[in-house]
Short mmCIF file of C-alpha atoms and ligand atoms in Angstrom, two decimals:
data_model
loop_
_atom_site.label_atom_id
_atom_site.label_comp_id
_atom_site.label_asym_id
_atom_site.label_seq_id
_atom_site.Cartn_x
_atom_site.Cartn_y
_atom_site.Cartn_z
CA UNK A 246 12.95 21.16 10.81
CA UNK A 247 14.76 22.49 7.79
CA UNK A 248 16.07 19.06 6.73
CA UNK A 249 12.58 18.37 5.27
CA UNK A 250 12.88 21.26 2.84
CA UNK A 251 9.29 22.10 3.81
CA UNK A 252 9.49 25.48 2.11
CA UNK A 253 9.93 23.75 -1.29
CA UNK A 254 6.82 24.30 -3.40
CA UNK A 255 5.57 21.56 -5.76
CA UNK A 256 6.85 23.65 -8.72
CA UNK A 257 10.21 24.08 -7.01
CA UNK A 258 10.39 20.33 -6.34
CA UNK A 259 9.57 19.54 -9.98
CA UNK A 260 12.28 21.92 -11.25
CA UNK A 261 14.80 20.32 -8.89
CA UNK A 262 13.79 16.82 -10.02
CA UNK A 263 14.07 17.69 -13.69
CA UNK A 264 17.48 19.22 -13.29
CA UNK A 265 18.75 16.27 -11.23
CA UNK A 266 17.15 13.72 -13.58
CA UNK A 267 18.97 15.10 -16.64
CA UNK A 268 22.27 14.92 -14.79
CA UNK A 269 21.62 11.40 -13.49
CA UNK A 270 20.64 10.08 -16.97
CA UNK A 271 23.85 11.50 -18.55
CA UNK A 272 25.98 10.11 -15.67
CA UNK A 273 24.43 6.62 -16.00
CA UNK A 274 24.74 6.60 -19.84
CA UNK A 275 28.33 7.81 -19.88
CA UNK A 276 29.68 5.65 -17.08
CA UNK A 277 27.71 2.40 -16.89
CA UNK A 278 28.04 0.17 -20.03
CA UNK A 279 24.78 -1.63 -19.20
CA UNK A 280 22.77 1.64 -19.41
CA UNK A 281 24.52 2.65 -22.69
CA UNK A 282 23.72 -0.78 -24.13
CA UNK A 283 20.09 -0.57 -23.11
CA UNK A 284 19.70 3.02 -24.48
CA UNK A 285 21.43 2.10 -27.77
CA UNK A 286 19.26 -0.93 -28.29
CA UNK A 287 16.14 1.27 -28.44
CA UNK A 288 17.84 4.27 -30.05
CA UNK A 289 17.51 6.55 -27.00
CA UNK A 290 20.04 9.25 -26.19
CA UNK A 291 20.30 11.15 -22.80
CA UNK A 292 18.97 14.33 -24.45
CA UNK A 293 15.59 12.61 -25.02
CA UNK A 294 15.07 12.83 -21.28
CA UNK A 295 14.50 16.47 -20.32
CA UNK A 296 11.82 16.18 -17.58
CA UNK A 297 10.15 13.51 -15.46
CA UNK A 298 7.37 13.46 -18.06
CA UNK A 299 9.93 11.69 -20.36
CA UNK A 300 10.68 9.01 -17.85
CA UNK A 301 8.34 6.49 -19.46
CA UNK A 302 10.74 6.38 -22.49
CA UNK A 303 13.41 4.77 -20.37
CA UNK A 304 13.60 0.98 -20.05
CA UNK A 305 13.21 -0.49 -16.56
CA UNK A 306 16.22 -1.61 -14.54
CA UNK A 307 15.72 -4.89 -12.72
CA UNK A 308 17.55 -7.14 -10.29
CA UNK A 309 18.60 -9.10 -13.41
CA UNK A 310 20.70 -6.11 -14.58
CA UNK A 311 22.53 -6.19 -11.21
CA UNK A 312 22.95 -10.00 -11.41
CA UNK A 313 24.40 -9.84 -14.92
CA UNK A 314 26.85 -7.17 -13.81
CA UNK A 315 27.72 -8.76 -10.40
CA UNK A 316 29.51 -7.49 -8.40
CA UNK A 317 30.48 -4.02 -9.46
CA UNK A 318 29.38 -3.61 -13.10
CA UNK A 319 26.57 -1.15 -12.27
CA UNK A 320 28.94 1.29 -10.49
CA UNK A 321 29.33 4.64 -12.28
CA UNK A 322 32.50 5.80 -10.52
CA UNK A 323 35.96 4.27 -10.24
CA UNK A 324 36.56 2.11 -7.16
CA UNK A 325 38.83 4.83 -5.62
CA UNK A 326 35.73 6.94 -5.19
CA UNK A 327 33.74 4.25 -3.39
CA UNK A 328 33.51 4.80 0.37
CA UNK A 329 31.36 1.81 1.32
CA UNK A 330 29.96 -1.42 -0.15
CA UNK A 331 26.76 -3.10 0.98
CA UNK A 332 24.64 -5.98 -0.41
CA UNK A 333 20.91 -6.60 -0.34
CA UNK A 334 19.58 -9.33 1.97
CA UNK A 335 19.16 -11.69 -0.98
CA UNK A 336 15.55 -12.48 -0.06
CA UNK A 337 14.75 -13.41 -3.67
CA UNK A 338 18.04 -14.83 -4.90
CA UNK A 339 21.65 -13.69 -5.30
CA UNK A 340 22.22 -10.51 -3.31
CA UNK A 341 22.82 -7.30 -5.26
CA UNK A 342 26.01 -5.40 -4.51
CA UNK A 343 25.66 -1.64 -3.97
CA UNK A 344 28.30 1.08 -3.52
CA UNK A 345 28.33 4.59 -2.09
CA UNK A 346 30.61 7.58 -2.55
CA UNK A 347 31.16 9.95 0.36
CA UNK A 348 28.49 12.17 -1.16
CA UNK A 349 26.06 9.22 -1.33
CA UNK A 350 26.65 8.46 2.34
CA UNK A 351 25.82 12.10 3.13
CA UNK A 352 22.52 11.73 1.26
CA UNK A 353 21.86 8.42 3.07
CA UNK A 354 22.44 10.12 6.43
CA UNK A 355 20.17 13.01 5.43
CA UNK A 356 17.19 10.85 4.34
CA UNK A 357 17.49 8.61 7.41
CA UNK A 358 17.77 11.65 9.75
CA UNK A 359 14.59 13.04 8.15
CA UNK A 360 12.87 9.68 8.57
CA UNK A 361 13.82 9.34 12.21
CA UNK A 362 12.72 12.88 12.99
CA UNK A 363 9.37 12.27 11.22
CA UNK A 364 8.94 9.13 13.36
CA UNK A 365 9.25 11.14 16.61
CA UNK A 366 13.00 10.81 17.29
CA UNK A 367 14.80 13.94 18.48
CA UNK A 368 18.38 15.01 19.04
CA UNK A 369 19.51 13.93 22.52
CA UNK A 370 17.36 10.73 22.48
CA UNK A 371 18.89 7.24 22.58
CA UNK A 372 18.24 4.87 19.70
CA UNK A 373 18.28 1.11 20.22
CA UNK A 374 19.26 -0.08 16.69
CA UNK A 375 18.25 -3.72 16.33
CA UNK A 376 18.60 -3.70 12.56
CA UNK A 377 21.41 -6.02 11.44
CA UNK A 378 24.86 -4.49 11.21
CA UNK A 379 26.97 -5.80 8.38
CA UNK A 380 26.38 -6.11 4.65
CA UNK A 381 22.64 -5.45 5.14
CA UNK A 382 22.03 -1.68 4.65
CA UNK A 383 19.68 -1.46 7.66
CA UNK A 384 22.05 -1.34 10.58
CA UNK A 385 24.70 1.11 9.31
CA UNK A 386 22.07 3.15 7.43
CA UNK A 387 19.97 3.86 10.54
CA UNK A 388 23.22 4.39 12.50
CA UNK A 389 24.48 7.14 10.16
CA UNK A 390 21.16 8.97 10.05
CA UNK A 391 20.73 8.81 13.87
CA UNK A 392 24.22 10.22 14.39
CA UNK A 393 23.49 13.03 11.96
CA UNK A 394 20.28 13.88 13.80
CA UNK A 395 22.28 14.09 17.05
CA UNK A 396 21.03 10.97 18.75
CA UNK A 397 23.03 8.53 20.88
CA UNK A 398 23.08 5.25 18.98
CA UNK A 399 23.15 1.91 20.84
CA UNK A 400 24.36 -0.42 18.06
CA UNK A 401 22.71 -3.62 19.31
CA UNK A 402 22.21 -5.35 15.91
CA UNK A 403 20.08 -8.50 15.64
CA UNK A 404 19.81 -11.67 17.81
CA UNK A 405 20.78 -12.32 21.47
CA UNK A 406 17.29 -11.44 22.66
CA UNK A 407 18.24 -11.64 26.37
CA UNK A 408 20.79 -8.91 25.86
CA UNK A 409 18.28 -6.85 23.86
CA UNK A 410 15.76 -7.01 26.69
CA UNK A 411 18.45 -6.02 29.23
CA UNK A 412 19.46 -3.05 27.17
CA UNK A 413 15.84 -1.89 26.78
CA UNK A 414 15.37 -2.25 30.48
CA UNK A 415 18.63 -0.79 31.76
CA UNK A 416 19.97 1.55 29.03
CA UNK A 417 16.50 3.14 28.68
CA UNK A 418 16.47 4.07 24.98
CA UNK A 419 13.56 6.21 23.89
CA UNK A 420 13.54 4.90 20.33
CA UNK A 421 13.87 1.41 18.85
CA UNK A 422 14.42 0.52 15.20
CA UNK A 423 13.89 -3.11 14.12
CA UNK A 424 11.67 -5.35 11.95
CA UNK A 425 7.97 -5.42 12.95
CA UNK A 426 8.14 -9.13 13.69
CA UNK A 427 11.07 -8.59 16.01
CA UNK A 428 9.28 -5.79 17.80
CA UNK A 429 6.40 -8.18 18.49
CA UNK A 430 8.83 -10.81 19.68
CA UNK A 431 10.58 -8.37 22.06
CA UNK A 432 7.26 -7.30 23.57
CA UNK A 433 6.48 -10.96 24.18
CA UNK A 434 9.93 -11.64 25.62
CA UNK A 435 9.64 -8.62 27.98
CA UNK A 436 6.30 -9.97 29.20
CA UNK A 437 7.80 -13.44 29.73
CA UNK A 438 10.50 -11.98 31.93
CA UNK A 439 7.95 -10.12 34.01
CA UNK A 440 9.10 -6.72 32.72
CA UNK A 441 6.24 -4.17 32.59
CA UNK A 442 7.04 -2.32 29.33
CA UNK A 443 5.34 0.84 30.82
CA UNK A 444 8.51 1.10 32.94
CA UNK A 445 10.76 1.26 29.90
CA UNK A 446 11.70 4.66 28.49
CA UNK A 447 10.62 3.63 24.95
CA UNK A 448 8.40 6.14 23.14
CA UNK A 449 8.80 5.33 19.43
CA UNK A 450 9.31 2.23 17.31
CA UNK A 451 10.47 2.63 13.73
CA UNK A 452 9.70 -0.55 11.88
CA UNK A 453 10.58 -1.73 8.42
CA UNK A 454 12.37 -4.26 6.12
CA UNK A 455 9.31 -6.41 5.73
CA UNK A 456 5.57 -5.84 5.10
CA UNK A 457 3.38 -5.26 8.14
CA UNK A 458 -0.26 -4.40 8.92
CA UNK A 459 -2.34 -2.23 11.26
CA UNK A 460 -2.92 -5.26 13.45
CA UNK A 461 0.82 -5.56 14.01
CA UNK A 462 0.95 -1.82 14.78
CA UNK A 463 -1.67 -2.28 17.49
CA UNK A 464 0.18 -5.20 18.98
CA UNK A 465 3.58 -3.41 18.98
CA UNK A 466 2.09 -0.20 20.36
CA UNK A 467 0.29 -1.87 23.22
CA UNK A 468 3.05 -4.46 23.79
CA UNK A 469 5.94 -2.01 24.00
CA UNK A 470 4.03 1.22 24.89
CA UNK A 471 5.29 3.14 21.89
CA UNK A 472 4.03 4.93 18.80
CA UNK A 473 5.05 2.81 15.83
CA UNK A 474 5.70 4.11 12.27
CA UNK A 475 6.81 2.59 9.00
CA UNK A 476 10.24 3.09 7.40
CA UNK A 477 10.74 1.70 3.88
CA UNK A 478 13.72 1.35 1.64
CA UNK A 479 15.81 -0.95 -0.48
CA UNK A 480 19.53 -1.41 -1.05
CA UNK A 481 19.46 -0.70 -4.79
CA UNK A 482 17.97 2.74 -4.18
CA UNK A 483 19.95 3.57 -0.98
CA UNK A 484 18.72 1.40 1.96
CA UNK A 485 16.21 2.35 4.66
CA UNK A 486 14.98 5.97 4.48
CA UNK A 487 13.48 6.02 0.98
CA UNK A 488 10.18 6.81 2.65
CA UNK A 489 8.87 7.30 6.16
CA UNK A 490 5.44 7.48 7.77
CA UNK A 491 4.81 10.49 9.97
CA UNK A 492 4.05 9.50 13.59
CA UNK A 493 1.51 12.32 13.61
CA UNK A 494 -0.20 11.05 10.44
CA UNK A 495 -0.32 7.33 11.09
CA UNK A 496 -2.17 5.22 8.53
CA UNK A 497 -2.08 7.82 5.76
CA UNK A 498 1.02 6.46 4.00
CA UNK A 499 4.75 7.30 4.07
CA UNK A 500 6.39 10.39 2.62
CA UNK A 501 8.81 9.50 -0.22
CA UNK A 502 11.86 11.75 -0.16
CA UNK A 503 11.17 12.74 -3.73
CA UNK A 504 14.01 15.25 -4.04
CA UNK A 505 16.32 12.23 -4.05
CA UNK A 506 14.16 9.32 -5.30
CA UNK A 507 11.48 9.81 -7.97
CA UNK A 508 8.63 7.29 -7.66
CA UNK A 509 6.28 5.81 -10.27
CA UNK A 510 3.66 3.01 -9.89
CA UNK A 511 3.29 0.82 -12.98
CA UNK A 512 1.05 -2.02 -14.05
CA UNK A 513 2.80 -5.29 -13.06
CA UNK A 514 1.88 -6.94 -16.36
CA UNK A 515 2.22 -4.16 -18.97
CA UNK A 516 4.69 -1.82 -17.24
CA UNK A 517 2.43 1.19 -18.12
CA UNK A 518 2.44 4.04 -15.50
CA UNK A 519 -0.74 4.02 -13.41
CA UNK A 520 -2.67 7.01 -12.11
CA UNK A 521 -2.12 8.04 -8.50
CA UNK A 522 -4.08 5.89 -6.12
CA UNK A 523 -3.93 2.74 -8.21
CA UNK A 524 -2.00 -0.26 -6.96
CA UNK A 525 0.88 -1.61 -8.94
CA UNK A 526 4.70 -2.11 -8.86
CA UNK A 527 6.70 0.69 -7.29
CA UNK A 528 9.49 1.94 -9.58
CA UNK A 529 12.23 4.40 -8.48
CA UNK A 530 14.70 6.62 -10.27
CA UNK A 531 17.52 7.99 -8.09
CA UNK A 532 18.13 11.73 -8.61
CA UNK A 533 21.33 12.35 -6.71
CA UNK A 534 23.24 9.05 -6.46
CA UNK A 535 26.84 9.14 -7.72
CA UNK A 536 28.24 5.59 -7.31
CA UNK A 537 25.05 3.81 -8.34
CA UNK A 538 22.63 5.88 -10.33
CA UNK A 539 19.54 3.76 -10.91
CA UNK A 540 17.01 4.51 -13.68
CA UNK A 541 13.45 3.24 -13.28
CA UNK A 542 14.30 0.41 -10.85
CA UNK A 543 11.57 -2.26 -10.78
CA UNK A 544 11.34 -2.83 -6.98
CA UNK A 545 8.74 -5.62 -7.34
CA UNK A 546 7.00 -4.09 -4.28
CA UNK A 547 3.25 -3.64 -4.71
CA UNK A 548 1.66 -0.37 -3.40
CA UNK A 549 0.05 2.86 -4.56
CA UNK A 550 1.19 6.53 -4.31
CA UNK A 551 -0.87 9.66 -3.76
CA UNK A 552 -0.48 13.24 -2.63
CA UNK A 553 -2.05 13.97 0.70
CA UNK A 554 -4.00 17.24 0.42
CA UNK A 555 -3.75 17.80 4.21
CA UNK A 556 0.04 17.71 4.13
CA UNK A 557 2.26 20.74 4.37
CA UNK A 558 5.20 18.95 2.73
CA UNK A 559 5.59 18.74 -1.07
CA UNK A 560 6.32 15.03 -1.11
CA UNK A 561 4.00 12.23 -2.32
CA UNK A 562 3.02 9.44 0.03
CA UNK A 563 3.16 5.68 -0.63
CA UNK A 564 0.78 3.17 0.91
CA UNK A 565 2.11 0.24 2.86
CA UNK A 566 3.59 -2.54 0.75
CA UNK A 567 1.08 -5.30 0.17
CA UNK A 568 3.87 -7.78 -0.73
CA UNK A 569 6.35 -8.39 -3.52
CA UNK A 570 4.99 -9.08 -7.03
CA UNK A 571 7.04 -12.26 -7.03
CA UNK A 572 5.66 -13.24 -3.63
CA UNK A 573 2.09 -12.88 -4.68
CA UNK A 574 0.63 -16.34 -4.35
CA UNK A 575 -1.77 -17.55 -6.92
CA UNK A 576 -3.70 -20.33 -5.21
CA UNK A 577 -6.47 -21.99 -7.26
CA UNK A 578 -6.49 -18.92 -9.46
CA UNK A 579 -6.93 -16.43 -6.60
CA UNK A 580 -4.28 -13.73 -6.07
CA UNK A 581 -3.16 -13.59 -2.51
CA UNK A 582 -0.56 -11.81 -0.31
CA UNK A 583 0.39 -13.15 3.09
CA UNK A 584 -0.51 -9.83 4.64
CA UNK A 585 -4.19 -10.56 3.92
CA UNK A 586 -4.07 -13.71 6.00
CA UNK A 587 -2.04 -11.95 8.69
CA UNK A 588 -4.77 -9.34 9.11
CA UNK A 589 -7.19 -12.14 10.08
CA UNK A 590 -4.78 -13.98 12.35
CA UNK A 591 -3.69 -10.99 14.39
CA UNK A 592 -7.28 -10.27 15.47
CA UNK A 593 -7.80 -13.67 17.06
CA UNK A 594 -7.08 -13.71 20.74
CA UNK A 595 -5.90 -17.24 21.38
CA UNK A 596 -2.91 -17.23 18.98
CA UNK A 597 0.41 -15.47 19.07
CA UNK A 598 1.71 -13.38 16.09
CA UNK A 599 3.80 -16.17 14.61
CA UNK A 600 2.58 -18.12 11.63
CA UNK A 601 3.60 -19.92 8.39
CA UNK A 602 1.73 -20.31 5.10
CA UNK A 603 2.34 -23.62 3.31
CA UNK A 604 1.24 -24.07 -0.28
CA UNK A 605 1.48 -27.41 -2.01
CA UNK A 606 -0.01 -29.20 -4.95
CA UNK A 607 -1.66 -32.60 -4.47
CA UNK A 608 -3.27 -34.41 -7.40
CA UNK A 609 -2.97 -31.22 -9.47
CA UNK A 610 -4.88 -29.23 -6.91
CA UNK A 611 -3.34 -26.40 -4.93
CA UNK A 612 -3.55 -26.85 -1.15
CA UNK A 613 -3.18 -24.05 1.36
CA UNK A 614 -2.43 -24.58 5.05
CA UNK A 615 -1.81 -21.94 7.70
CA UNK A 616 0.19 -23.02 10.76
CA UNK A 617 -0.50 -20.81 13.79
CA UNK A 618 1.18 -20.84 17.13
CA UNK A 619 -1.28 -20.89 20.09
CA UNK A 620 -0.86 -18.95 23.31
CA UNK A 621 0.18 -20.80 26.43
CA UNK A 622 -2.75 -22.65 27.94
CA UNK A 623 -4.57 -23.05 24.58
CA UNK A 624 -4.90 -26.60 23.21
CA UNK A 625 -3.52 -27.36 19.73
CA UNK A 626 -6.62 -29.55 19.21
CA UNK A 627 -9.03 -26.71 19.95
CA UNK A 628 -11.64 -27.54 17.29
CA UNK A 629 -13.65 -24.36 17.82
CA UNK A 630 -10.56 -22.19 17.31
CA UNK A 631 -9.58 -24.06 14.13
CA UNK A 632 -13.10 -23.77 12.75
CA UNK A 633 -13.14 -20.01 13.50
CA UNK A 634 -9.75 -19.49 11.77
CA UNK A 635 -10.78 -21.54 8.69
CA UNK A 636 -14.01 -19.55 8.38
CA UNK A 637 -12.44 -16.10 8.86
CA UNK A 638 -9.54 -16.78 6.44
CA UNK A 639 -12.00 -18.13 3.85
CA UNK A 640 -14.17 -15.01 4.22
CA UNK A 641 -11.12 -12.74 3.75
CA UNK A 642 -9.39 -14.48 0.82
CA UNK A 643 -12.30 -16.28 -0.83
CA UNK A 644 -10.83 -19.79 -0.86
CA UNK A 645 -10.78 -22.63 1.64
CA UNK A 646 -7.66 -23.36 3.63
CA UNK A 647 -6.61 -25.83 6.27
CA UNK A 648 -5.40 -24.62 9.68
CA UNK A 649 -2.89 -26.38 11.91
CA UNK A 650 -2.36 -25.22 15.49
CA UNK A 651 1.16 -25.67 16.88
CA UNK A 652 2.23 -25.44 20.51
CA UNK A 653 3.68 -22.32 22.08
CA UNK A 654 7.34 -21.45 21.23
CA UNK A 655 7.57 -24.31 18.71
CA UNK A 656 7.89 -22.17 15.58
CA UNK A 657 11.12 -20.40 14.70
CA UNK A 658 11.04 -16.84 16.13
CA UNK A 659 12.28 -13.66 14.42
CA UNK A 660 15.91 -13.05 15.30
CA UNK A 661 15.70 -9.57 13.90
CA UNK A 662 16.23 -10.35 10.17
CA UNK A 663 13.48 -10.71 7.62
CA UNK A 664 10.98 -13.42 8.54
CA UNK A 665 9.97 -16.11 5.98
CA UNK A 666 6.25 -16.60 6.11
CA UNK A 667 5.54 -18.42 2.84
CA UNK A 668 6.60 -21.97 2.01
CA UNK A 669 5.54 -22.72 -1.53
CA UNK A 670 6.65 -26.16 -2.58
CA UNK A 671 4.53 -26.45 -5.69
CA UNK A 672 7.28 -26.06 -8.25
CA UNK A 673 8.80 -29.43 -7.31
CA UNK A 674 5.86 -31.13 -9.00
P1 ADP B 56 16.16 -7.89 -0.53
O1 ADP B 56 15.37 -7.54 -1.76
O2 ADP B 56 17.23 -8.91 -0.79
O3 ADP B 56 15.29 -8.20 0.66
P2 ADP B 56 16.87 -5.42 0.83
O4 ADP B 56 17.55 -5.93 2.03
O5 ADP B 56 17.45 -4.27 0.16
O6 ADP B 56 16.88 -6.58 -0.21
O7 ADP B 56 15.36 -5.19 1.19
C1 ADP B 56 14.53 -4.36 0.45
C2 ADP B 56 13.15 -4.94 0.42
O8 ADP B 56 12.62 -5.13 1.75
C3 ADP B 56 12.16 -3.98 -0.25
O9 ADP B 56 12.20 -4.10 -1.66
C4 ADP B 56 10.83 -4.53 0.33
O10 ADP B 56 10.37 -5.68 -0.36
C5 ADP B 56 11.23 -4.88 1.76
N1 ADP B 56 10.88 -3.81 2.66
C6 ADP B 56 11.74 -2.92 3.14
N2 ADP B 56 11.05 -2.02 3.97
C7 ADP B 56 9.79 -2.39 3.97
C8 ADP B 56 8.58 -1.89 4.61
N3 ADP B 56 8.59 -0.88 5.44
N4 ADP B 56 7.44 -2.52 4.31
C9 ADP B 56 7.39 -3.59 3.45
N5 ADP B 56 8.50 -4.11 2.84
C10 ADP B 56 9.67 -3.53 3.11
#
């Protein structure tokens, strides 16, 4: 499909990126006082940036820049040119406010349409959109891209699970878009209502907004009878559709739409760019944004990037997100992401995919406890199960942890938004 620009060679892509980068840097410097200030402080002028090789000269942009300029100070166009305003979910503090011109919304539609197509969606199919509609970029972002692709959108939004199950069963969408935890929950809820998901029309699930693992993929694919792929994005860069995994190349990473968003991976402590394949913080520079040009945005998301030599597209791929740099737990000196624990839990048959990680400090010692919800019919005092979980988690992460089993349906379920898995109460000591 031509929207991928698959005829673009790597040289052609570089030339396009360089030309767009120069324009973006000038635009940001001339129209956003915060960028001018940061350039001036280190004696940098827009002409110093001629190609992507010069990117390392630019300072990083962080959530702090957005917070200091809340709500509209990072916008590079007058308000009359703004066609839509969104805000990030605020997972790590005050939400950042983002704006789009009509041109930006066209780009948003284009990258989401590409992503949906890559995930298996086709014109004429129906999309059950269970991403939140509202300030969150997910709902309307997916909506616009699906419309551009020529799909029929069912704008379900989050929550009201009974209604979601009815729609899946009666409206017969072929594609669903939601968070991975909500897809797991929906599979479970269909089962509970005696619905055989083989009878649904669903073929593809496009999952994002929070980190997930291969074990979740297996559960969603068997639970909903779909092929599941990963969509990634963040409000500051555009929203969902910054990258997308191909449903035909599952497990090999997600294509980054590099003609619009230039990626780097840098060391989380030194900020130095890392070679392809090494894991660090993902940093993006937007190449076509008008309302909100963003230079070297420090996403805080941990992953690696690498070209896939088997691919026919010129775009680089990113691995799955291991977690956020600020969500990396350091427990008794060991670095830990919740996805590592998740990988263990989701392979154990007697528990359902719903858990919480509690970190505390008692007598100056970090304590780690994982609460897991058991399946119906399994006892919460099942000593053998607890012992198995403690041993497997310890083997995976290298430190001891306590395990608490909780009864079925007692833990808060995903309502479609981002699920909080980590409860770290150590800083109150
Ligand atoms: P907030 O930072 O407040 O959550 P957003 O709503 O813009 O703001 O969410 C963007 C963030 O969501 C990303 O930076 C990333 O941490 C997470 N995210 C989005 N898609 C994925 C995905 N497919 N895998 C892992 N994390 C994701």
